[in-house]
Amino acid sequence: MGTSNAKARSAERRARVEEMRRAEQASERRARLLTLGAATVILAGLVGGGWFLFAAAEDKEEAKAAPVKGVKSWSKLTQNHVTAKVDYPMSPPVGGDHNQVWVNCDKQVYTKAVPNENAVHGLEHGAVWITYNDKASEADVSRLTDTVEKTTYTFMSPYEDQTSPVVLNAWGKQLKVDSASDARVQRFLDKYVQGEQTPEPGAACTGGMTP
């Protein structure tokens, strides 16, 4: 009788041990599956995020390469430093001889006109100069101000001697628009701020003169 009870207790212990072993194995399998699932999600996110960044960079490069409708171009512009006033063939000027001191042109908003000769030197360094006259609305001026204040290598100033309310100027490039909301404004900035037309890419836009 005693032997039978001992055998029963032993079998019961083995059953409990086996049940505990199966439960532990099941727990380990769940942990492995969770880890694998998390790793898969992270990897998918990294791949997806990397592809998104790659696609965004590619789109930006394509946008830079595409022509901006309405842009007028000038070539073979001289780059001599002069001290006298220059009679530029376009208004506002987009290149040619200029003063040896550039106007500060990094996120710079001027509320008064700046000298042509100093502004042109800023264009030589790869800046975009946004000009506006009294036909531009207050909303246009405010929108342009916001854009310039967050865009490196840009500056803006009033310029009465121009035929359109808003004009964007880069070295050898000019775009006239009726409103700051024109989609070509941002496209011009994307293409010509430190663009391929820049005679002196990377040259400073600070450390010059502030009228």
PDB file of C-alpha atoms in Angstrom:
ATOM      1  CA  MET A   1       0.000   0.000   0.000  1.00  0.00           C
ATOM      2  CA  GLY A   2       2.772   2.383   0.975  1.00  0.00           C
ATOM      3  CA  THR A   3       4.641   1.589  -2.211  1.00  0.00           C
ATOM      4  CA  SER A   4       1.573   2.433  -4.287  1.00  0.00           C
ATOM      5  CA  ASN A   5       1.172   5.812  -2.566  1.00  0.00           C
ATOM      6  CA  ALA A   6       4.822   6.656  -3.137  1.00  0.00           C
ATOM      7  CA  LYS A   7       4.539   5.801  -6.803  1.00  0.00           C
ATOM      8  CA  ALA A   8       1.412   7.956  -7.120  1.00  0.00           C
ATOM      9  CA  ARG A   9       3.107  10.933  -5.435  1.00  0.00           C
ATOM     10  CA  SER A  10       6.150  10.519  -7.665  1.00  0.00           C
ATOM     11  CA  ALA A  11       3.994  10.418 -10.792  1.00  0.00           C
ATOM     12  CA  GLU A  12       2.138  13.514  -9.595  1.00  0.00           C
ATOM     13  CA  ARG A  13       5.406  15.411  -9.069  1.00  0.00           C
ATOM     14  CA  ARG A  14       6.644  14.398 -12.521  1.00  0.00           C
ATOM     15  CA  ALA A  15       3.357  15.614 -14.015  1.00  0.00           C
ATOM     16  CA  ARG A  16       3.667  18.977 -12.240  1.00  0.00           C
ATOM     17  CA  VAL A  17       7.288  19.335 -13.334  1.00  0.00           C
ATOM     18  CA  GLU A  18       6.322  18.502 -16.918  1.00  0.00           C
ATOM     19  CA  GLU A  19       3.461  21.007 -16.799  1.00  0.00           C
ATOM     20  CA  MET A  20       5.788  23.699 -15.469  1.00  0.00           C
ATOM     21  CA  ARG A  21       8.344  22.870 -18.180  1.00  0.00           C
ATOM     22  CA  ARG A  22       5.697  23.171 -20.913  1.00  0.00           C
ATOM     23  CA  ALA A  23       4.468  26.481 -19.483  1.00  0.00           C
ATOM     24  CA  GLU A  24       8.031  27.844 -19.402  1.00  0.00           C
ATOM     25  CA  GLN A  25       8.645  26.754 -23.008  1.00  0.00           C
ATOM     26  CA  ALA A  26       5.376  28.401 -24.103  1.00  0.00           C
ATOM     27  CA  SER A  27       6.414  31.607 -22.318  1.00  0.00           C
ATOM     28  CA  GLU A  28       9.795  31.561 -24.022  1.00  0.00           C
ATOM     29  CA  ARG A  29       8.140  31.048 -27.437  1.00  0.00           C
ATOM     30  CA  ARG A  30       5.819  34.029 -26.822  1.00  0.00           C
ATOM     31  CA  ALA A  31       8.784  36.191 -25.796  1.00  0.00           C
ATOM     32  CA  ARG A  32      10.692  35.196 -28.945  1.00  0.00           C
ATOM     33  CA  LEU A  33       7.678  35.969 -31.133  1.00  0.00           C
ATOM     34  CA  LEU A  34       7.186  39.352 -29.467  1.00  0.00           C
ATOM     35  CA  THR A  35      10.867  40.207 -29.899  1.00  0.00           C
ATOM     36  CA  LEU A  36      10.794  39.118 -33.529  1.00  0.00           C
ATOM     37  CA  GLY A  37       7.625  41.125 -34.158  1.00  0.00           C
ATOM     38  CA  ALA A  38       9.073  44.253 -32.553  1.00  0.00           C
ATOM     39  CA  ALA A  39      12.287  43.874 -34.558  1.00  0.00           C
ATOM     40  CA  THR A  40      10.262  43.482 -37.753  1.00  0.00           C
ATOM     41  CA  VAL A  41       8.250  46.625 -37.008  1.00  0.00           C
ATOM     42  CA  ILE A  42      11.410  48.606 -36.227  1.00  0.00           C
ATOM     43  CA  LEU A  43      13.147  47.351 -39.360  1.00  0.00           C
ATOM     44  CA  ALA A  44      10.102  48.179 -41.469  1.00  0.00           C
ATOM     45  CA  GLY A  45      10.037  51.655 -39.948  1.00  0.00           C
ATOM     46  CA  LEU A  46      13.714  52.198 -40.637  1.00  0.00           C
ATOM     47  CA  VAL A  47      13.403  50.966 -44.206  1.00  0.00           C
ATOM     48  CA  GLY A  48      10.231  52.960 -44.787  1.00  0.00           C
ATOM     49  CA  GLY A  49      11.688  56.070 -43.159  1.00  0.00           C
ATOM     50  CA  GLY A  50      14.905  55.730 -45.133  1.00  0.00           C
ATOM     51  CA  TRP A  51      12.972  55.352 -48.347  1.00  0.00           C
ATOM     52  CA  PHE A  52      10.842  58.384 -47.473  1.00  0.00           C
ATOM     53  CA  LEU A  53      13.939  60.510 -46.809  1.00  0.00           C
ATOM     54  CA  PHE A  54      15.567  59.255 -50.003  1.00  0.00           C
ATOM     55  CA  ALA A  55      12.428  60.014 -52.031  1.00  0.00           C
ATOM     56  CA  ALA A  56      12.129  63.482 -50.471  1.00  0.00           C
ATOM     57  CA  ALA A  57      15.774  64.280 -51.275  1.00  0.00           C
ATOM     58  CA  GLU A  58      15.291  62.994 -54.816  1.00  0.00           C
ATOM     59  CA  ASP A  59      12.167  65.142 -55.267  1.00  0.00           C
ATOM     60  CA  LYS A  60      14.062  68.196 -54.036  1.00  0.00           C
ATOM     61  CA  GLU A  61      16.903  67.590 -56.481  1.00  0.00           C
ATOM     62  CA  GLU A  62      14.415  67.153 -59.324  1.00  0.00           C
ATOM     63  CA  ALA A  63      12.735  70.417 -58.311  1.00  0.00           C
ATOM     64  CA  LYS A  64      16.092  72.194 -58.409  1.00  0.00           C
ATOM     65  CA  ALA A  65      16.851  70.808 -61.858  1.00  0.00           C
ATOM     66  CA  ALA A  66      13.476  71.772 -63.325  1.00  0.00           C
ATOM     67  CA  PRO A  67      13.214  75.237 -64.907  1.00  0.00           C
ATOM     68  CA  VAL A  68      11.085  77.854 -63.177  1.00  0.00           C
ATOM     69  CA  LYS A  69       8.587  79.291 -65.623  1.00  0.00           C
ATOM     70  CA  GLY A  70       9.019  82.993 -66.304  1.00  0.00           C
ATOM     71  CA  VAL A  71      12.638  83.333 -65.184  1.00  0.00           C
ATOM     72  CA  LYS A  72      14.706  85.701 -67.312  1.00  0.00           C
ATOM     73  CA  SER A  73      18.437  85.056 -67.600  1.00  0.00           C
ATOM     74  CA  TRP A  74      21.559  87.094 -68.341  1.00  0.00           C
ATOM     75  CA  SER A  75      24.993  85.673 -69.063  1.00  0.00           C
ATOM     76  CA  LYS A  76      28.592  86.947 -69.281  1.00  0.00           C
ATOM     77  CA  LEU A  77      28.066  89.415 -66.436  1.00  0.00           C
ATOM     78  CA  THR A  78      31.194  91.250 -65.325  1.00  0.00           C
ATOM     79  CA  GLN A  79      32.416  90.936 -61.733  1.00  0.00           C
ATOM     80  CA  ASN A  80      34.751  93.898 -61.212  1.00  0.00           C
ATOM     81  CA  HIS A  81      34.905  95.737 -57.903  1.00  0.00           C
ATOM     82  CA  VAL A  82      34.145  99.432 -58.340  1.00  0.00           C
ATOM     83  CA  THR A  83      33.596 102.426 -56.093  1.00  0.00           C
ATOM     84  CA  ALA A  84      31.336 104.418 -58.411  1.00  0.00           C
ATOM     85  CA  LYS A  85      27.641 103.981 -59.140  1.00  0.00           C
ATOM     86  CA  VAL A  86      26.877 101.388 -61.830  1.00  0.00           C
ATOM     87  CA  ASP A  87      24.309 101.842 -64.596  1.00  0.00           C
ATOM     88  CA  TYR A  88      22.773  98.381 -64.661  1.00  0.00           C
ATOM     89  CA  PRO A  89      20.837  97.197 -67.745  1.00  0.00           C
ATOM     90  CA  MET A  90      18.107  95.559 -65.650  1.00  0.00           C
ATOM     91  CA  SER A  91      16.046  96.728 -62.682  1.00  0.00           C
ATOM     92  CA  PRO A  92      16.623  95.474 -60.064  1.00  0.00           C
ATOM     93  CA  PRO A  93      20.144  94.479 -61.099  1.00  0.00           C
ATOM     94  CA  VAL A  94      21.094  90.794 -61.079  1.00  0.00           C
ATOM     95  CA  GLY A  95      24.805  90.976 -61.798  1.00  0.00           C
ATOM     96  CA  GLY A  96      27.680  93.003 -63.152  1.00  0.00           C
ATOM     97  CA  ASP A  97      30.322  95.215 -61.588  1.00  0.00           C
ATOM     98  CA  HIS A  98      29.676  95.936 -57.929  1.00  0.00           C
ATOM     99  CA  ASN A  99      31.036  97.399 -54.725  1.00  0.00           C
ATOM    100  CA  GLN A 100      33.740  95.419 -52.949  1.00  0.00           C
ATOM    101  CA  VAL A 101      31.563  95.263 -49.798  1.00  0.00           C
ATOM    102  CA  TRP A 102      28.504  93.047 -49.932  1.00  0.00           C
ATOM    103  CA  VAL A 103      25.270  93.832 -48.166  1.00  0.00           C
ATOM    104  CA  ASN A 104      24.541  91.465 -45.296  1.00  0.00           C
ATOM    105  CA  CYS A 105      22.327  88.904 -46.971  1.00  0.00           C
ATOM    106  CA  ASP A 106      21.601  86.090 -44.544  1.00  0.00           C
ATOM    107  CA  LYS A 107      17.925  86.133 -43.441  1.00  0.00           C
ATOM    108  CA  GLN A 108      18.113  89.915 -43.659  1.00  0.00           C
ATOM    109  CA  VAL A 109      14.969  92.058 -43.902  1.00  0.00           C
ATOM    110  CA  TYR A 110      15.514  95.695 -44.874  1.00  0.00           C
ATOM    111  CA  THR A 111      12.664  98.193 -44.654  1.00  0.00           C
ATOM    112  CA  LYS A 112      14.547 100.786 -46.708  1.00  0.00           C
ATOM    113  CA  ALA A 113      16.239 100.548 -50.100  1.00  0.00           C
ATOM    114  CA  VAL A 114      19.755  99.126 -50.183  1.00  0.00           C
ATOM    115  CA  PRO A 115      22.507 100.244 -52.607  1.00  0.00           C
ATOM    116  CA  ASN A 116      22.438  98.289 -55.871  1.00  0.00           C
ATOM    117  CA  GLU A 117      26.190  97.820 -55.946  1.00  0.00           C
ATOM    118  CA  ASN A 118      26.308  96.188 -52.507  1.00  0.00           C
ATOM    119  CA  ALA A 119      23.221  94.070 -53.181  1.00  0.00           C
ATOM    120  CA  VAL A 120      24.720  92.701 -56.400  1.00  0.00           C
ATOM    121  CA  HIS A 121      27.794  91.597 -54.449  1.00  0.00           C
ATOM    122  CA  GLY A 122      25.445  89.582 -52.229  1.00  0.00           C
ATOM    123  CA  LEU A 123      24.046  87.885 -55.331  1.00  0.00           C
ATOM    124  CA  GLU A 124      27.588  86.997 -56.364  1.00  0.00           C
ATOM    125  CA  HIS A 125      27.840  85.061 -53.090  1.00  0.00           C
ATOM    126  CA  GLY A 126      24.753  83.002 -53.942  1.00  0.00           C
ATOM    127  CA  ALA A 127      22.057  84.999 -52.164  1.00  0.00           C
ATOM    128  CA  VAL A 128      18.564  85.656 -53.482  1.00  0.00           C
ATOM    129  CA  TRP A 129      17.376  89.254 -53.196  1.00  0.00           C
ATOM    130  CA  ILE A 130      13.614  89.722 -52.944  1.00  0.00           C
ATOM    131  CA  THR A 131      12.391  93.199 -53.831  1.00  0.00           C
ATOM    132  CA  TYR A 132       8.931  94.757 -53.692  1.00  0.00           C
ATOM    133  CA  ASN A 133       7.309  98.081 -54.527  1.00  0.00           C
ATOM    134  CA  ASP A 134       4.233  99.936 -53.280  1.00  0.00           C
ATOM    135  CA  LYS A 135       1.972  97.705 -55.398  1.00  0.00           C
ATOM    136  CA  ALA A 136       2.754  94.792 -53.088  1.00  0.00           C
ATOM    137  CA  SER A 137       0.131  94.305 -50.379  1.00  0.00           C
ATOM    138  CA  GLU A 138       0.905  94.300 -46.669  1.00  0.00           C
ATOM    139  CA  ALA A 139       0.079  90.594 -46.655  1.00  0.00           C
ATOM    140  CA  ASP A 140       2.661  90.030 -49.406  1.00  0.00           C
ATOM    141  CA  VAL A 141       5.349  91.923 -47.504  1.00  0.00           C
ATOM    142  CA  SER A 142       4.529  90.017 -44.300  1.00  0.00           C
ATOM    143  CA  ARG A 143       4.671  86.667 -46.084  1.00  0.00           C
ATOM    144  CA  LEU A 144       7.982  87.524 -47.757  1.00  0.00           C
ATOM    145  CA  THR A 145       9.376  88.671 -44.418  1.00  0.00           C
ATOM    146  CA  ASP A 146       8.501  85.328 -42.827  1.00  0.00           C
ATOM    147  CA  THR A 147      10.109  83.482 -45.732  1.00  0.00           C
ATOM    148  CA  VAL A 148      13.343  85.481 -45.622  1.00  0.00           C
ATOM    149  CA  GLU A 149      13.674  85.235 -41.854  1.00  0.00           C
ATOM    150  CA  LYS A 150      13.769  81.439 -42.079  1.00  0.00           C
ATOM    151  CA  THR A 151      15.804  81.079 -45.284  1.00  0.00           C
ATOM    152  CA  THR A 152      19.573  81.401 -45.196  1.00  0.00           C
ATOM    153  CA  TYR A 153      21.281  83.386 -47.986  1.00  0.00           C
ATOM    154  CA  THR A 154      18.242  85.588 -48.637  1.00  0.00           C
ATOM    155  CA  PHE A 155      17.504  89.256 -48.095  1.00  0.00           C
ATOM    156  CA  MET A 156      14.698  91.637 -49.049  1.00  0.00           C
ATOM    157  CA  SER A 157      14.151  95.329 -49.430  1.00  0.00           C
ATOM    158  CA  PRO A 158      11.739  97.806 -51.031  1.00  0.00           C
ATOM    159  CA  TYR A 159      12.580  98.769 -54.616  1.00  0.00           C
ATOM    160  CA  GLU A 160      10.352 101.285 -56.360  1.00  0.00           C
ATOM    161  CA  ASP A 161      11.974 101.142 -59.800  1.00  0.00           C
ATOM    162  CA  GLN A 162      10.512  97.773 -60.818  1.00  0.00           C
ATOM    163  CA  THR A 163       7.493  96.907 -62.924  1.00  0.00           C
ATOM    164  CA  SER A 164       6.046  94.073 -60.798  1.00  0.00           C
ATOM    165  CA  PRO A 165       4.913  94.114 -57.176  1.00  0.00           C
ATOM    166  CA  VAL A 166       7.454  91.412 -56.242  1.00  0.00           C
ATOM    167  CA  VAL A 167      10.700  90.465 -57.966  1.00  0.00           C
ATOM    168  CA  LEU A 168      13.119  87.676 -57.075  1.00  0.00           C
ATOM    169  CA  ASN A 169      16.742  88.219 -58.044  1.00  0.00           C
ATOM    170  CA  ALA A 170      19.708  85.862 -58.149  1.00  0.00           C
ATOM    171  CA  TRP A 171      22.986  86.243 -60.035  1.00  0.00           C
ATOM    172  CA  GLY A 172      21.945  86.370 -63.703  1.00  0.00           C
ATOM    173  CA  LYS A 173      18.364  85.302 -62.886  1.00  0.00           C
ATOM    174  CA  GLN A 174      15.163  87.245 -62.299  1.00  0.00           C
ATOM    175  CA  LEU A 175      11.513  86.344 -61.749  1.00  0.00           C
ATOM    176  CA  LYS A 176       8.679  88.868 -61.622  1.00  0.00           C
ATOM    177  CA  VAL A 177       5.455  87.898 -59.839  1.00  0.00           C
ATOM    178  CA  ASP A 178       2.274  89.684 -58.860  1.00  0.00           C
ATOM    179  CA  SER A 179       1.938  88.103 -55.424  1.00  0.00           C
ATOM    180  CA  ALA A 180       4.064  86.485 -52.740  1.00  0.00           C
ATOM    181  CA  SER A 181       1.656  83.538 -52.780  1.00  0.00           C
ATOM    182  CA  ASP A 182       2.813  82.566 -56.271  1.00  0.00           C
ATOM    183  CA  ALA A 183       4.148  78.984 -56.011  1.00  0.00           C
ATOM    184  CA  ARG A 184       7.140  79.975 -58.137  1.00  0.00           C
ATOM    185  CA  VAL A 185       8.523  82.081 -55.269  1.00  0.00           C
ATOM    186  CA  GLN A 186       9.518  79.014 -53.264  1.00  0.00           C
ATOM    187  CA  ARG A 187      10.662  77.187 -56.386  1.00  0.00           C
ATOM    188  CA  PHE A 188      12.944  80.105 -57.250  1.00  0.00           C
ATOM    189  CA  LEU A 189      14.441  80.013 -53.750  1.00  0.00           C
ATOM    190  CA  ASP A 190      14.920  76.249 -53.856  1.00  0.00           C
ATOM    191  CA  LYS A 191      16.689  76.478 -57.195  1.00  0.00           C
ATOM    192  CA  TYR A 192      18.798  79.625 -56.871  1.00  0.00           C
ATOM    193  CA  VAL A 193      19.784  80.063 -53.212  1.00  0.00           C
ATOM    194  CA  GLN A 194      23.429  78.963 -53.500  1.00  0.00           C
ATOM    195  CA  GLY A 195      22.429  77.551 -56.888  1.00  0.00           C
ATOM    196  CA  GLU A 196      24.557  76.536 -59.844  1.00  0.00           C
ATOM    197  CA  GLN A 197      24.518  80.102 -61.174  1.00  0.00           C
ATOM    198  CA  THR A 198      26.498  81.337 -58.117  1.00  0.00           C
ATOM    199  CA  PRO A 199      29.919  82.742 -59.104  1.00  0.00           C
ATOM    200  CA  GLU A 200      31.299  82.395 -55.565  1.00  0.00           C
ATOM    201  CA  PRO A 201      29.425  79.571 -53.797  1.00  0.00           C
ATOM    202  CA  GLY A 202      29.960  79.406 -50.065  1.00  0.00           C
ATOM    203  CA  ALA A 203      31.216  82.988 -49.786  1.00  0.00           C
ATOM    204  CA  ALA A 204      30.026  84.821 -46.681  1.00  0.00           C
ATOM    205  CA  CYS A 205      26.666  86.550 -46.484  1.00  0.00           C
ATOM    206  CA  THR A 206      27.483  88.117 -43.115  1.00  0.00           C
ATOM    207  CA  GLY A 207      30.282  90.475 -42.106  1.00  0.00           C
ATOM    208  CA  GLY A 208      29.413  92.949 -44.872  1.00  0.00           C
ATOM    209  CA  MET A 209      27.469  96.177 -44.555  1.00  0.00           C
ATOM    210  CA  THR A 210      24.020  96.942 -43.172  1.00  0.00           C
ATOM    211  CA  PRO A 211      22.594 100.150 -44.683  1.00  0.00           C
TER     212      PRO A 211
END
